[in-house]
């Protein structure tokens, strides 16, 4: 891990958990893996103090440990990745609240505070019984904070009146969080470093001697080891099946009754004894509750996936429109269960879209989005009607299929399609023979999906096998047809937000999400924005030229012709961008080993990975400086802040603080909000550079 990332992690641990854990964590972060005795020597702390610091850090999954042969001589190692999540964890609660409500937000907040917690202890946190208080019954969630007017939220955990949760609702909400992957069970491997987990898995998984061939046998063994590691990290398939949602009908809806969501219906129809108000039937919850002895923790990788989806939706809203962005958001949400981790979900060449394997991408069927027809009534008003003669649905096919079609037609498969010119799979002449098949087909704007009405199908040697024969799709005015038009917009966009997989007789129409190429798009946009903000719009023009695909290597003369920028200001921009690490320079001598400038060619080119690493380091450094600045600003008003945090003053600041103290407190809170807001903005950039 880099120097600035390590320093940022130590600062975050010190800011949240105090000096003692930060000294222990800093020693492990800067000196690497240490035994207990060496750790006490490096920190200059007593063994008791080291144990206290380690207990806090291990509870928060900030320190990993491993005892190879259970000898009691464990070694400890800092987990920099989890420590950085301390800067991002404040975004988790709003994300969960938008999806699953206030109770789920409180549960996530409490689990974040605790690091990991047993389900029974978490139940006692919300529902303490006489004489059976759990060890964490004094946790205060985010929603229970007090404001300056002294208003105290009634009821436990900020939930008032009828919103007070029941045990059934708590169990159901926690199960929803586990099914969504936002929480997951803790395994002993979560406390070990990745290298030690690999060693343990290699010792446990046997080599299958029944497989013939040494290479095949080794590959099968490596696959089994990887499967074991995934099972340790994410849980077994049997455990996932137990958490699968069970379809159960509570009671039939009365005529005219609004079909509320499960969570809203539970809050509306519940009574004190857990029976519904209509028929006295038991309140419908999952057939099997969670195991009280199960230990759960927050899945940071899943939240990184949610952040990526949010940025993609924002990009769609900026590029196409808000209504299409809502359709795309729902499609991404339906695809979330198919993803376990945010990055490296597929191992492909990110720069070559032709190599994307559709079998590895998450896919969503059109039927899975049919509920949007009721949730988004403005689908038809948000999209225009294009001239059918100008729509070429062949461009919706995957690049592999387009390439094969061009090869079959005998044209160059690498040639570019020029707008307004005839492509290789289109006829340039409009003779009667070339139009004979077209005139016999009743036109439909969605004919490539199989919706056209063929009057004489026998004349077609290769009829369309995509049978989207649903009557709703045949009607251009049907809501489902309009929904598909929004999906077509996402497919046809230059960013290729979706890839359409046509339906067949046995499989429905699906839409694949090319996350690798979309991650590259987000990265390119972020780097372009940074270059433009630092060096101006002309530098952004040079960046777009040098970062085009395939990336060229150009000298100054070629750049002058392409960018239309005079040589003198362009040379200044190039050298400024080169010093900042945004572009690279290659020297190519004309006469062998001579390095004379007059006989040397200088080529400028763009290295995306190099610039990404450079900007990532700068982001870590800026975040660390911002946290230090917040500490300095707090120190200037330390007395007022400490007074305002007293339990008898919280919520009654106007009574106990003078005018100058209130002004200083308000000024500090505004400064703190701006500083940490900037930290969160930089975290969005770090997510694009590192996690997507």
XYZ file of C-alpha atoms in Angstrom:
692
model
C 0.000 0.000 0.000
C 1.218 3.507 -0.782
C 2.708 5.899 1.738
C -0.095 8.467 1.595
C -2.799 5.792 1.874
C -1.102 4.426 4.987
C -0.815 7.870 6.549
C -4.471 8.580 5.792
C -5.526 5.306 7.417
C -3.561 6.076 10.595
C -5.102 9.562 10.770
C -8.615 8.161 10.372
C -8.060 5.571 13.110
C -6.704 8.287 15.410
C -9.647 10.587 14.625
C -12.297 7.941 15.376
C -10.833 5.548 17.973
C -8.260 7.656 19.771
C -4.523 7.669 20.405
C -4.005 4.170 21.833
C -5.477 2.184 18.909
C -3.847 4.571 16.421
C -0.374 3.949 17.882
C -0.833 0.199 17.605
C -2.272 0.491 14.112
C 0.458 2.895 13.000
C 3.196 0.514 14.124
C 1.647 -2.334 12.126
C 0.961 -0.117 9.111
C 4.496 1.277 8.827
C 6.507 -1.754 10.020
C 4.446 -4.560 8.523
C 3.637 -7.873 10.140
C 4.737 -8.088 13.784
C 4.466 -10.487 16.679
C 3.037 -9.334 19.996
C 6.447 -8.775 21.602
C 7.780 -6.834 18.613
C 4.576 -4.788 18.519
C 4.978 -3.817 22.172
C 8.595 -2.847 21.440
C 7.666 -0.711 18.421
C 4.837 1.125 20.197
C 6.659 1.547 23.544
C 3.452 0.499 25.295
C 2.827 -1.967 28.087
C 1.445 -5.419 27.164
C -1.902 -4.506 28.734
C -2.193 -1.353 26.627
C -1.234 -3.256 23.486
C -3.936 -5.836 24.226
C -6.547 -3.118 24.680
C -5.553 -1.492 21.399
C -5.551 -4.800 19.531
C -8.969 -5.757 20.915
C -10.497 -2.552 19.526
C -8.771 -2.898 16.150
C -9.637 -6.596 15.735
C -13.249 -5.903 16.701
C -13.382 -3.294 13.910
C -11.552 -5.588 11.434
C -8.719 -3.085 11.134
C -6.050 -5.596 12.213
C -5.735 -9.180 10.959
C -4.000 -11.920 12.904
C -2.911 -15.495 12.332
C -1.644 -18.285 14.561
C -0.309 -20.929 12.209
C -0.114 -23.921 14.535
C -2.227 -22.684 17.470
C 0.900 -22.128 19.544
C -0.312 -18.845 21.003
C 2.388 -16.901 19.134
C 0.162 -14.974 16.759
C 1.336 -12.380 14.272
C -0.603 -9.217 13.486
C -1.029 -7.217 10.294
C -2.825 -3.927 9.526
C -5.723 -4.011 7.050
C -5.335 -0.747 5.116
C -8.320 -1.402 2.847
C -10.795 -1.729 5.726
C -9.274 1.247 7.532
C -9.873 3.452 4.491
C -13.556 2.449 4.660
C -13.771 4.616 7.804
C -13.811 7.660 5.513
C -16.601 6.196 3.376
C -18.847 4.577 5.971
C -20.871 7.774 6.528
C -22.384 7.236 3.051
C -23.756 3.807 3.907
C -26.697 4.918 6.052
C -28.324 7.184 3.404
C -27.927 4.479 0.753
C -29.662 1.924 2.967
C -32.343 4.355 4.089
C -33.400 5.043 0.504
C -33.759 1.329 -0.168
C -34.978 -0.341 3.030
C -36.108 2.401 5.380
C -35.115 3.927 8.714
C -34.842 0.684 10.660
C -32.373 -0.788 8.181
C -30.411 2.467 8.367
C -30.197 2.144 12.163
C -29.112 -1.495 11.950
C -26.326 -0.670 9.499
C -25.195 2.241 11.691
C -25.017 0.046 14.784
C -23.155 -2.743 13.033
C -20.673 -0.184 11.700
C -20.080 1.108 15.217
C -19.573 -2.397 16.584
C -17.481 -3.833 13.741
C -19.223 -7.191 14.071
C -22.041 -8.259 16.371
C -24.014 -11.345 17.305
C -27.644 -11.320 16.175
C -28.910 -11.932 19.719
C -26.919 -8.959 21.057
C -28.307 -6.796 18.274
C -31.847 -7.900 19.165
C -31.216 -6.951 22.813
C -30.009 -3.568 21.590
C -33.436 -2.785 20.158
C -35.607 -4.835 22.513
C -33.960 -4.947 25.980
C -35.730 -7.234 28.422
C -35.690 -6.980 32.192
C -32.479 -8.531 33.479
C -31.424 -9.600 29.961
C -29.750 -6.530 28.556
C -27.283 -7.260 25.819
C -23.739 -5.958 26.153
C -24.426 -3.151 23.654
C -27.760 -1.798 24.904
C -26.491 1.796 25.139
C -25.824 2.271 21.401
C -27.259 5.497 20.026
C -28.014 5.404 16.282
C -27.631 8.382 13.983
C -31.344 9.238 13.985
C -31.395 9.848 17.752
C -29.119 12.912 17.652
C -30.460 16.100 19.196
C -30.804 19.435 17.431
C -30.054 22.929 18.691
C -33.691 23.533 19.633
C -33.585 20.786 22.241
C -36.100 18.512 20.548
C -35.720 14.951 21.769
C -37.085 12.286 19.414
C -39.707 10.195 21.162
C -39.407 6.435 21.260
C -36.294 4.285 20.986
C -33.757 4.930 18.240
C -35.539 7.885 16.719
C -38.590 5.816 15.705
C -41.767 7.414 17.044
C -45.349 6.295 17.557
C -46.507 3.665 15.137
C -43.037 3.447 13.609
C -41.621 1.678 16.672
C -40.265 -1.622 15.282
C -41.448 -5.035 16.345
C -39.279 -8.111 16.678
C -40.832 -9.504 13.504
C -40.009 -6.365 11.546
C -36.482 -6.326 12.952
C -35.882 -9.936 11.911
C -37.358 -9.296 8.470
C -35.271 -6.145 7.920
C -32.061 -7.853 9.015
C -32.846 -10.724 6.655
C -33.371 -8.208 3.836
C -29.950 -6.712 4.547
C -28.362 -10.155 4.463
C -30.121 -11.113 1.225
C -29.038 -7.844 -0.365
C -25.434 -8.580 0.617
C -25.100 -5.381 2.667
C -24.508 -7.562 5.720
C -22.929 -10.984 5.682
C -21.984 -13.628 8.274
C -18.547 -13.470 9.844
C -16.181 -16.376 9.235
C -12.895 -17.013 10.999
C -11.117 -16.392 7.709
C -12.199 -12.741 7.886
C -9.671 -12.246 10.695
C -6.760 -13.715 8.732
C -4.628 -12.059 6.021
C -5.312 -13.096 2.438
C -1.981 -14.937 2.091
C -2.700 -17.031 5.193
C -6.214 -17.810 3.979
C -4.730 -19.072 0.727
C -2.289 -21.259 2.650
C -5.083 -22.698 4.796
C -7.268 -23.389 1.764
C -4.418 -25.157 -0.051
C -3.907 -27.401 2.969
C -7.612 -28.224 3.253
C -8.510 -28.798 -0.407
C -7.195 -32.204 -1.583
C -5.729 -32.844 -5.009
C -8.144 -34.887 -7.108
C -6.094 -37.806 -8.382
C -8.968 -39.115 -10.504
C -8.366 -36.393 -13.097
C -5.884 -37.400 -15.758
C -3.274 -34.921 -16.904
C -1.069 -32.884 -14.622
C -2.096 -29.486 -16.012
C -5.807 -30.302 -15.921
C -5.454 -31.675 -12.411
C -3.641 -28.553 -11.223
C -6.224 -26.269 -12.833
C -9.067 -28.179 -11.153
C -7.289 -27.921 -7.813
C -6.764 -24.166 -8.209
C -10.450 -23.771 -9.057
C -11.418 -25.726 -5.933
C -9.147 -23.539 -3.796
C -10.719 -20.374 -5.218
C -14.174 -21.788 -4.569
C -13.224 -22.530 -0.963
C -11.931 -18.967 -0.485
C -15.179 -17.545 -1.870
C -17.181 -19.819 0.405
C -15.233 -18.571 3.411
C -15.655 -14.941 2.436
C -19.260 -14.841 1.223
C -20.764 -17.938 2.820
C -21.853 -21.270 1.408
C -24.612 -21.783 -1.142
C -26.718 -23.604 1.446
C -26.625 -20.544 3.713
C -27.616 -18.334 0.780
C -30.590 -20.577 0.035
C -31.774 -20.264 3.624
C -31.798 -16.498 3.214
C -33.615 -16.640 -0.129
C -36.904 -14.739 -0.116
C -39.910 -16.977 0.455
C -43.089 -16.310 -1.464
C -45.985 -16.270 0.958
C -49.394 -14.687 0.538
C -50.631 -12.860 3.608
C -54.248 -12.177 2.680
C -56.028 -11.131 -0.466
C -56.201 -7.410 -1.061
C -59.619 -5.904 -0.683
C -61.185 -4.238 -3.715
C -59.668 -0.803 -4.112
C -57.002 -1.417 -1.503
C -53.609 -0.069 -2.454
C -50.950 -2.732 -2.759
C -48.305 -1.396 -0.429
C -44.761 -2.645 -0.228
C -43.933 -5.370 2.279
C -42.230 -2.976 4.674
C -44.950 -0.321 4.484
C -47.672 -2.950 4.868
C -45.980 -4.303 7.974
C -45.930 -0.845 9.524
C -49.544 -0.184 8.515
C -51.292 -3.449 9.429
C -49.390 -4.462 12.545
C -50.907 -4.553 15.991
C -49.488 -5.030 19.447
C -49.809 -8.811 19.403
C -48.304 -9.249 15.947
C -51.652 -10.001 14.255
C -52.987 -8.134 11.268
C -56.100 -6.009 11.592
C -58.187 -7.676 8.885
C -58.516 -11.342 9.498
C -56.595 -11.973 12.703
C -54.059 -14.108 10.853
C -50.521 -14.325 12.197
C -48.296 -11.555 10.902
C -46.429 -12.921 7.911
C -42.670 -13.110 8.500
C -39.996 -15.433 7.249
C -40.621 -19.040 8.164
C -37.238 -19.348 9.895
C -35.718 -16.493 11.854
C -32.044 -15.730 11.878
C -29.776 -17.797 14.045
C -29.236 -15.851 17.265
C -25.617 -17.022 17.460
C -24.755 -15.834 13.946
C -22.234 -12.970 13.861
C -22.703 -10.380 11.143
C -20.678 -7.472 9.745
C -20.949 -4.851 6.991
C -19.962 -5.810 3.443
C -17.921 -2.850 2.173
C -17.561 -4.312 -1.335
C -21.325 -4.330 -1.809
C -21.542 -0.664 -0.891
C -18.825 0.091 -3.451
C -21.102 -1.538 -6.032
C -23.985 0.709 -4.932
C -21.761 3.763 -5.293
C -20.783 2.666 -8.792
C -24.430 2.232 -9.766
C -25.216 5.695 -8.440
C -22.478 7.262 -10.563
C -23.648 5.354 -13.638
C -27.207 6.564 -13.104
C -25.930 10.134 -12.775
C -24.020 9.699 -16.045
C -27.173 8.438 -17.797
C -29.206 11.331 -16.437
C -26.608 13.773 -17.724
C -26.279 12.058 -21.112
C -29.893 11.062 -21.889
C -32.465 12.183 -19.341
C -33.979 11.675 -15.903
C -36.698 9.197 -16.905
C -34.289 6.915 -18.740
C -31.968 7.219 -15.741
C -34.757 5.875 -13.500
C -35.204 2.903 -15.825
C -31.467 2.283 -15.768
C -31.347 2.585 -11.967
C -34.000 -0.099 -11.598
C -32.212 -2.346 -14.079
C -28.939 -1.992 -12.131
C -30.774 -2.727 -8.921
C -32.209 -5.947 -10.352
C -28.697 -7.003 -11.394
C -27.137 -6.444 -7.951
C -27.753 -9.995 -6.629
C -25.614 -11.332 -9.487
C -22.544 -9.406 -8.269
C -20.471 -10.333 -5.265
C -17.670 -7.813 -5.629
C -17.414 -4.517 -7.412
C -14.107 -4.831 -9.253
C -12.667 -7.633 -11.382
C -16.001 -9.379 -11.733
C -14.897 -10.373 -15.224
C -11.347 -10.768 -16.461
C -11.323 -9.268 -19.919
C -9.374 -6.735 -21.927
C -11.002 -3.505 -20.892
C -9.997 -1.664 -24.043
C -11.421 -4.163 -26.522
C -15.184 -4.346 -26.442
C -15.131 -7.184 -28.960
C -13.629 -9.474 -26.328
C -16.375 -9.015 -23.743
C -17.888 -12.368 -22.855
C -21.626 -11.954 -22.374
C -21.825 -15.045 -20.182
C -19.811 -13.309 -17.467
C -21.872 -10.121 -17.406
C -24.952 -9.613 -15.201
C -28.158 -9.720 -17.219
C -31.741 -8.603 -16.628
C -34.736 -9.663 -18.688
C -37.319 -7.249 -20.019
C -40.021 -8.967 -17.969
C -38.034 -8.189 -14.826
C -38.627 -4.482 -15.460
C -42.362 -4.708 -16.144
C -43.205 -3.219 -12.743
C -41.763 0.089 -13.963
C -44.837 0.472 -16.176
C -46.801 1.341 -13.043
C -44.032 3.109 -11.090
C -43.029 5.448 -13.930
C -46.164 6.738 -15.691
C -44.166 9.349 -17.646
C -42.256 6.838 -19.763
C -44.132 7.770 -22.942
C -43.763 11.530 -22.439
C -39.996 11.350 -21.971
C -39.103 9.883 -25.354
C -39.671 11.136 -28.887
C -40.702 9.217 -31.977
C -37.942 8.847 -34.570
C -38.418 8.232 -38.260
C -38.356 4.425 -38.676
C -36.341 4.742 -41.895
C -33.484 6.310 -39.930
C -33.296 3.604 -37.248
C -30.731 0.850 -37.847
C -31.337 -1.789 -35.198
C -28.409 -3.847 -36.472
C -26.190 -1.507 -34.485
C -27.746 -2.899 -31.298
C -26.082 -6.251 -31.842
C -22.976 -7.186 -29.959
C -19.717 -6.163 -31.715
C -18.818 -9.825 -32.216
C -21.995 -10.402 -34.217
C -21.391 -7.255 -36.282
C -17.842 -8.406 -36.987
C -19.012 -11.841 -38.122
C -21.645 -10.248 -40.363
C -19.048 -8.070 -42.040
C -16.757 -11.022 -42.601
C -19.618 -12.981 -44.130
C -20.259 -10.097 -46.527
C -16.626 -10.119 -47.606
C -15.775 -6.649 -46.302
C -13.037 -5.469 -43.994
C -14.225 -6.235 -40.440
C -12.116 -3.445 -38.957
C -13.499 -0.657 -41.144
C -15.347 2.111 -39.359
C -18.978 2.866 -39.988
C -19.383 6.365 -41.367
C -22.656 8.137 -40.644
C -24.501 8.800 -43.863
C -22.510 6.212 -45.839
C -23.476 2.647 -46.621
C -22.037 0.152 -44.166
C -20.571 -3.197 -45.110
C -23.752 -5.058 -44.221
C -26.020 -2.734 -46.192
C -26.635 -2.600 -49.909
C -25.453 0.553 -51.648
C -27.845 0.234 -54.543
C -31.605 0.257 -54.339
C -32.390 -2.189 -57.113
C -35.597 -4.160 -57.236
C -33.774 -7.369 -56.276
C -32.346 -5.824 -53.138
C -35.790 -4.513 -52.131
C -37.759 -7.630 -52.961
C -37.666 -9.018 -49.431
C -38.224 -5.694 -47.726
C -41.416 -4.835 -49.581
C -43.020 -8.061 -48.425
C -42.620 -7.206 -44.752
C -45.068 -4.939 -42.966
C -42.947 -2.275 -41.344
C -42.558 -2.183 -37.586
C -40.113 -0.042 -35.616
C -39.031 -3.070 -33.623
C -38.742 -5.608 -36.429
C -35.361 -6.966 -35.417
C -36.915 -8.190 -32.204
C -39.260 -10.431 -34.157
C -42.299 -8.126 -34.079
C -42.692 -7.633 -37.827
C -45.650 -9.206 -39.595
C -44.194 -11.254 -42.440
C -46.705 -11.659 -45.235
C -44.623 -14.174 -47.120
C -42.104 -15.858 -44.813
C -41.392 -18.679 -47.267
C -39.319 -16.349 -49.412
C -36.942 -15.675 -46.541
C -34.086 -18.157 -46.461
C -33.023 -17.101 -42.950
C -36.106 -15.892 -41.072
C -35.698 -13.988 -37.825
C -35.548 -16.465 -34.953
C -36.028 -13.828 -32.277
C -39.632 -14.450 -31.406
C -40.597 -11.506 -29.172
C -44.202 -12.325 -30.012
C -45.799 -10.878 -26.924
C -48.869 -8.904 -28.068
C -47.845 -5.973 -25.888
C -44.601 -5.647 -27.825
C -46.360 -5.589 -31.167
C -48.325 -2.479 -30.280
C -46.117 0.633 -30.649
C -48.309 2.411 -28.116
C -48.061 -0.285 -25.452
C -46.205 0.635 -22.228
C -43.868 -2.334 -22.613
C -42.890 -1.186 -26.092
C -42.145 2.299 -24.728
C -40.046 0.764 -21.953
C -38.008 -1.088 -24.540
C -37.409 2.185 -26.386
C -35.726 3.561 -23.268
C -33.586 0.440 -23.132
C -32.724 0.914 -26.804
C -31.573 4.440 -26.015
C -29.194 3.044 -23.403
C -27.930 0.474 -25.906
C -27.407 2.887 -28.787
C -25.614 5.527 -26.727
C -21.872 5.878 -27.460
C -21.109 4.841 -23.877
C -22.906 1.513 -24.466
C -24.700 1.425 -21.123
C -26.371 -1.872 -22.110
C -25.887 -4.744 -24.520
C -29.043 -6.293 -25.923
C -29.328 -10.073 -26.031
C -32.224 -10.937 -28.380
C -34.815 -13.390 -27.176
C -35.189 -16.882 -28.583
C -37.852 -19.574 -28.461
C -36.466 -20.801 -25.127
C -34.987 -17.649 -23.576
C -36.501 -14.184 -23.112
C -34.941 -10.956 -24.254
C -32.222 -9.795 -21.863
C -30.006 -6.771 -21.334
C -26.402 -7.206 -20.230
C -24.528 -4.543 -18.251
C -20.913 -4.182 -19.459
C -19.429 -3.070 -16.148
C -15.753 -3.262 -17.286
C -16.229 -0.875 -20.197
C -18.465 1.404 -18.121
C -15.776 1.566 -15.440
C -13.325 2.677 -18.108
C -15.804 5.352 -19.194
C -16.115 6.673 -15.644
C -12.339 6.658 -15.290
C -11.847 8.506 -18.581
C -14.423 11.149 -17.644
C -12.815 11.659 -14.228
C -9.307 12.056 -15.658
C -10.594 14.391 -18.378
C -12.379 16.543 -15.793
C -9.222 16.783 -13.671
C -7.077 17.750 -16.658
C -9.564 20.378 -17.837
C -9.949 21.925 -14.383
C -6.183 22.138 -13.870
C -4.943 23.276 -17.267
C -7.987 24.612 -19.097
C -10.162 23.513 -22.049
C -7.253 23.411 -24.524
C -5.516 20.835 -22.343
C -8.762 18.858 -22.337
C -8.698 18.889 -26.132
C -5.132 17.496 -26.141
C -6.154 14.898 -23.560
C -9.031 13.659 -25.728
C -6.736 13.351 -28.743
C -4.025 11.414 -26.895
C -6.493 9.199 -25.002
C -8.439 8.131 -28.086
C -8.634 4.433 -28.874
C -6.223 3.032 -29.893
C -3.928 5.429 -27.975
C -1.632 7.166 -30.458
C 1.937 8.431 -30.108
C 2.153 11.825 -31.805
C 4.803 14.467 -32.244
C 4.187 18.206 -32.005
C 3.466 18.667 -35.691
C 0.738 16.031 -35.693
C -0.767 17.473 -32.508
C -0.843 20.955 -34.044
C -2.758 19.649 -37.051
C -5.215 17.621 -34.998
C -5.847 20.049 -32.134
C -5.758 23.292 -34.160
C -3.723 24.905 -31.372
C -0.693 27.104 -32.166
C 2.616 25.422 -31.498
C 3.886 27.794 -28.796
C 0.901 27.622 -26.374
C 0.499 23.926 -27.121
C 4.121 23.271 -26.170
C 3.561 25.036 -22.848
C 0.484 22.919 -22.169
C 2.266 19.694 -23.063
C 5.143 20.367 -20.687
C 2.782 21.365 -17.862
C 0.732 18.194 -18.327
C 3.919 16.129 -18.503
C 5.256 17.545 -15.227
C 1.909 16.747 -13.569
C 2.068 13.149 -14.820
C -0.973 13.406 -17.092
C 0.859 12.505 -20.304
C 4.143 10.775 -21.132
C 7.024 11.552 -23.470
C 9.082 9.076 -25.487
C 12.428 9.913 -27.110
C 13.368 8.112 -30.306
C 16.870 8.926 -31.701
C 17.254 8.885 -35.438
C 20.897 7.846 -35.542
C 21.233 5.018 -33.049
C 22.728 5.892 -29.688
C 22.992 9.644 -30.246
C 20.862 11.755 -27.901
C 21.225 15.094 -29.610
C 17.917 17.042 -29.607
C 18.262 17.887 -33.272
C 18.341 14.228 -34.284
C 15.767 12.953 -31.787
C 12.039 12.494 -32.291
C 9.774 13.288 -29.329
C 6.439 11.481 -29.186
C 3.666 12.347 -26.740
C 1.296 9.647 -25.551
C -1.171 8.917 -22.774
C -0.773 6.186 -20.136
C -4.090 5.795 -18.329
C -2.785 3.518 -15.588
C 0.125 5.806 -14.784
C -2.095 8.864 -14.524
C -4.639 6.904 -12.478
C -1.989 5.920 -9.926
C -0.634 9.468 -9.808
C -4.046 11.055 -9.215
C -4.910 8.366 -6.657
C -1.808 9.213 -4.619
C -2.637 12.905 -4.805
C -6.175 12.167 -3.610
C -4.912 10.208 -0.604
C -2.562 13.054 0.261
C -5.290 15.690 -0.082
C -7.691 13.699 2.108
C -5.047 13.362 4.822
C -4.323 17.093 4.731
C -8.036 17.870 5.006
C -8.439 15.668 8.090
C -5.407 17.357 9.668
C -6.902 20.749 8.845
C -10.162 19.780 10.533
C -8.190 18.830 13.633
C -6.414 22.206 13.668
C -9.680 24.104 13.238
C -11.226 22.123 16.070
C -8.303 22.856 18.346
C -8.911 26.591 17.902
C -12.423 26.296 19.432
C -11.729 23.258 21.599
C -13.197 24.751 24.783
C -16.490 25.713 23.124
C -16.828 22.378 21.331
C -16.177 20.371 24.507
C -18.720 22.459 26.380
C -21.343 21.931 23.675
C -20.794 18.155 23.809
C -21.648 17.881 27.510
C -24.755 15.803 28.150
C -26.478 18.627 30.046
C -25.793 21.104 27.207
C -26.636 18.967 24.186
C -29.852 20.310 22.693
C -29.848 23.349 24.994
C -26.924 25.306 23.589
C -28.856 28.582 23.486
C -29.360 28.433 27.256
C -25.819 27.564 28.310
C -23.688 29.262 25.632
C -23.154 32.957 25.127
C -23.512 34.784 21.843
C -19.780 34.633 21.073
C -19.666 30.935 21.929
C -22.680 30.207 19.745
C -21.110 32.117 16.867
C -17.817 30.246 17.300
C -19.694 26.924 17.478
C -21.710 27.657 14.348
C -18.569 28.755 12.516
C -16.782 25.558 13.503
C -19.676 23.370 12.411
C -19.809 25.111 9.024
C -16.047 24.663 8.596
C -16.240 21.016 9.622
C -19.085 20.400 7.185
C -17.144 21.942 4.305
C -13.962 20.005 5.110
C -15.633 16.637 5.428
C -17.769 17.383 2.378
C -14.555 17.824 0.416
C -13.254 14.546 1.866
C -16.380 12.779 0.619
C -16.007 14.359 -2.816
C -12.449 13.060 -3.005
C -13.691 9.656 -1.889
C -15.984 9.569 -4.929
C -12.893 10.124 -7.074
C -10.957 7.415 -5.202
C -13.816 4.987 -5.820
C -13.577 5.603 -9.580
C -9.780 5.342 -9.608
C -9.452 2.279 -7.380
C -12.674 0.376 -6.689
C -14.636 0.350 -9.953
